[in-house]
Amino acid sequence: MPPSDTSKRPTQAEAEQAVRTLLRWAGDNPDREGLHDTPARVARAYTDFFCGYEIDPAALLRRTFSEVEGYDEIVLLRDIRFESHCEHHLAPIIGRAHVAYLPRQRVVGISKLARVVDAYAKRLQIQERLTAQIANTINDELEPHGVAVIIESSHECMTTRGVHKPGVSMVTSTMLGVFRENSDTRRELMAMLNRPAACEF
């Protein structure tokens, strides 16, 4: 999904006015002391919540390293915490992503994998698309033998409204290349994910 056309974006003042309208619609008075600065705060928060629109995730993966001494096993970065927002209700999605790839000739700095997750998460999302976007971008840029992305998250649009079901998590996965085609490679990945975390590192 390409970044939005910033030339058509509303101004900061227009964004703040929209928040004032929502506050009035909710039944409150945006001019009272406690809400006086809320429109500006919400606008600033949105620049953080949705900063992913300003980032090219593919560009994050273009600096790679080939001096890996022939390493040809799975690279897994697990438990990448992320925060996103549901595009249907603007409610938070809080979760963890596990990202793995089997390098062909090149590896990428591990922080870049986490940055790709954030670049897509910091947009209005549905979890299925988020999972596929992360996997497809890594696959396209690194051209590895395979990519696997598994996401577990809680959707506040389900826990705080609607059916009100707290404690429910949603799990999605995208498997490409050998992770899709080779059951042994997929089992190896799942075994790595099921090992206890080494928090003492």
Coordinates of C-alpha atoms in Angstrom, one line a residue:
M1 CA 0.0 0.0 0.0
P2 CA 1.7 3.3 -1.1
P3 CA 1.9 6.2 1.4
S4 CA -1.0 8.6 1.3
D5 CA -0.8 11.8 -0.8
T6 CA 0.2 14.3 1.9
S7 CA -0.7 17.2 -0.4
K8 CA -4.4 16.4 0.2
R9 CA -4.1 16.0 3.9
P10 CA -6.1 18.3 6.2
T11 CA -4.2 20.9 8.1
Q12 CA -3.4 20.6 11.8
A13 CA -6.2 23.1 12.6
E14 CA -8.7 21.1 10.5
A15 CA -7.7 17.9 12.4
E16 CA -8.1 19.6 15.7
Q17 CA -11.5 20.9 14.7
A18 CA -12.6 17.4 13.7
V19 CA -11.6 16.2 17.2
R20 CA -13.7 19.0 18.7
T21 CA -16.6 17.9 16.7
L22 CA -16.3 14.3 17.9
L23 CA -16.1 15.6 21.5
R24 CA -19.3 17.5 21.1
W25 CA -20.9 14.5 19.3
A26 CA -20.0 12.3 22.3
G27 CA -21.9 14.7 24.5
D28 CA -19.1 16.7 26.2
N29 CA -17.9 20.3 26.0
P30 CA -14.5 20.7 24.2
D31 CA -14.2 24.1 25.8
R32 CA -14.1 22.9 29.4
E33 CA -10.8 22.9 31.2
G34 CA -10.1 19.2 31.0
L35 CA -10.7 19.0 27.3
H36 CA -9.3 22.3 26.2
D37 CA -6.0 20.9 24.9
T38 CA -7.4 17.5 23.9
P39 CA -7.8 18.3 20.2
A40 CA -4.1 19.2 19.9
R41 CA -3.0 16.2 22.0
V42 CA -5.0 13.9 19.8
A43 CA -3.6 15.3 16.6
R44 CA -0.1 14.9 18.0
A45 CA -0.9 11.3 19.1
Y46 CA -2.1 10.5 15.6
T47 CA 1.3 11.6 14.1
D48 CA 2.8 8.8 16.3
F49 CA 0.1 6.2 15.8
F50 CA 0.2 6.5 12.0
C51 CA 3.8 7.4 11.3
G52 CA 4.1 4.3 9.2
Y53 CA 2.6 6.1 6.2
E54 CA 5.8 8.1 6.1
I55 CA 8.1 5.1 6.0
D56 CA 9.0 3.0 3.0
P57 CA 9.4 -0.5 4.5
A58 CA 11.2 -1.9 1.5
A59 CA 13.9 0.7 1.8
L60 CA 14.7 -0.5 5.3
L61 CA 15.9 -3.8 4.0
R62 CA 18.1 -2.6 1.2
R63 CA 21.3 -2.5 3.2
T64 CA 22.3 -6.2 3.6
F65 CA 25.4 -8.2 4.6
S66 CA 26.9 -11.0 2.6
E67 CA 29.8 -11.9 4.9
V68 CA 28.0 -14.6 6.8
E69 CA 30.5 -17.5 6.6
G70 CA 28.1 -19.6 4.7
Y71 CA 25.3 -19.4 7.3
D72 CA 22.3 -21.1 5.8
E73 CA 19.9 -21.8 8.7
I74 CA 16.8 -20.0 9.9
V75 CA 17.0 -16.5 11.2
L76 CA 14.2 -15.8 13.7
L77 CA 13.3 -12.6 15.5
R78 CA 10.5 -13.4 17.9
D79 CA 8.2 -11.5 20.3
I80 CA 8.4 -8.2 18.4
R81 CA 5.9 -6.1 20.3
F82 CA 3.8 -3.8 18.1
E83 CA 0.9 -1.4 18.4
S84 CA -1.5 -0.8 15.5
H85 CA -5.1 0.4 15.0
C86 CA -8.1 -1.4 13.5
E87 CA -9.2 0.4 10.4
H88 CA -12.9 -0.4 11.1
H89 CA -13.1 1.2 14.6
L90 CA -9.8 3.0 15.1
A91 CA -9.3 0.8 18.2
P92 CA -5.9 -0.4 19.3
I93 CA -4.4 -3.7 18.2
I94 CA -1.6 -4.8 20.6
G95 CA 0.4 -7.8 19.8
R96 CA 3.6 -9.6 19.0
A97 CA 5.1 -10.6 15.7
H98 CA 7.5 -13.5 15.0
V99 CA 9.5 -13.0 11.8
A100 CA 11.8 -15.6 10.3
Y101 CA 13.6 -16.1 7.0
L102 CA 16.0 -18.6 5.6
P103 CA 18.8 -16.5 3.9
R104 CA 20.0 -17.3 0.4
Q105 CA 23.2 -15.2 0.3
R106 CA 22.4 -12.1 2.3
V107 CA 21.2 -11.2 5.8
V108 CA 19.8 -7.9 7.1
G109 CA 20.4 -6.2 10.5
I110 CA 17.8 -7.6 12.9
S111 CA 16.6 -4.2 13.9
K112 CA 15.4 -3.7 10.4
L113 CA 13.0 -6.6 10.8
A114 CA 11.4 -4.9 13.8
R115 CA 11.3 -1.6 11.9
V116 CA 9.5 -3.3 9.0
V117 CA 6.9 -4.6 11.5
D118 CA 6.4 -1.1 12.9
A119 CA 6.3 0.6 9.5
Y120 CA 3.2 -1.5 8.6
A121 CA 1.7 -1.7 12.0
K122 CA 1.7 2.1 12.4
R123 CA -1.0 2.4 9.8
L124 CA -4.7 1.6 9.9
Q125 CA -4.7 -2.2 9.5
I126 CA -6.4 -5.5 9.6
Q127 CA -4.2 -8.2 11.0
E128 CA -4.4 -10.5 8.0
R129 CA -3.1 -7.8 5.7
L130 CA -0.4 -6.7 8.2
T131 CA 0.9 -10.3 8.3
A132 CA 1.1 -10.6 4.5
Q133 CA 2.6 -7.2 4.0
I134 CA 5.5 -7.9 6.3
A135 CA 6.2 -11.3 4.8
N136 CA 5.9 -10.1 1.2
T137 CA 8.2 -7.2 1.7
I138 CA 11.0 -9.3 3.2
N139 CA 10.6 -11.9 0.5
D140 CA 10.7 -9.3 -2.3
E141 CA 13.7 -7.4 -0.9
L142 CA 15.9 -10.2 0.5
E143 CA 15.0 -13.0 -1.9
P144 CA 15.5 -15.7 0.7
H145 CA 14.7 -19.4 0.5
G146 CA 11.6 -18.6 2.5
V147 CA 9.9 -16.2 4.9
A148 CA 7.5 -16.9 7.8
V149 CA 5.5 -14.3 9.8
I150 CA 3.3 -15.2 12.6
I151 CA 1.3 -12.5 14.5
E152 CA -0.6 -12.9 17.8
S153 CA -2.6 -9.9 19.0
S154 CA -5.5 -8.6 21.0
H155 CA -8.0 -6.4 19.2
E156 CA -9.6 -3.7 21.4
C157 CA -12.5 -3.4 18.9
M158 CA -13.5 -6.8 20.2
T159 CA -12.6 -6.5 23.9
T160 CA -14.0 -3.1 24.7
R161 CA -17.0 -2.9 22.4
G162 CA -19.3 -5.2 20.4
V163 CA -19.1 -8.7 21.8
H164 CA -16.9 -7.6 24.8
K165 CA -14.6 -10.7 24.9
P166 CA -11.4 -9.9 26.8
G167 CA -8.6 -12.4 26.9
V168 CA -9.1 -13.4 23.3
S169 CA -6.1 -13.4 20.9
M170 CA -6.0 -13.7 17.2
V171 CA -3.2 -15.6 15.4
T172 CA -2.4 -15.2 11.7
S173 CA 0.5 -16.5 9.6
T174 CA 2.0 -16.1 6.2
M175 CA 4.5 -18.8 5.0
L176 CA 6.4 -18.3 1.8
G177 CA 9.0 -20.5 0.0
V178 CA 10.4 -23.4 2.0
F179 CA 8.3 -22.6 5.1
R180 CA 5.2 -23.3 2.9
E181 CA 6.7 -26.1 0.8
N182 CA 8.8 -28.0 3.3
S183 CA 7.1 -29.4 6.4
D184 CA 10.4 -30.2 8.1
T185 CA 11.5 -26.6 7.8
R186 CA 8.1 -25.4 9.1
R187 CA 8.4 -27.9 12.1
E188 CA 11.9 -26.6 12.9
L189 CA 10.5 -23.0 13.0
M190 CA 7.7 -24.0 15.3
A191 CA 10.1 -25.8 17.6
M192 CA 12.2 -22.6 17.8
L193 CA 9.1 -20.5 18.6
N194 CA 8.1 -23.0 21.4
R195 CA 11.4 -22.8 23.2
P196 CA 11.4 -20.8 26.5
A197 CA 12.5 -17.2 26.1
A198 CA 16.0 -16.4 27.4
C199 CA 15.2 -13.1 29.1
E200 CA 18.5 -13.0 31.0
F201 CA 20.5 -12.2 27.9

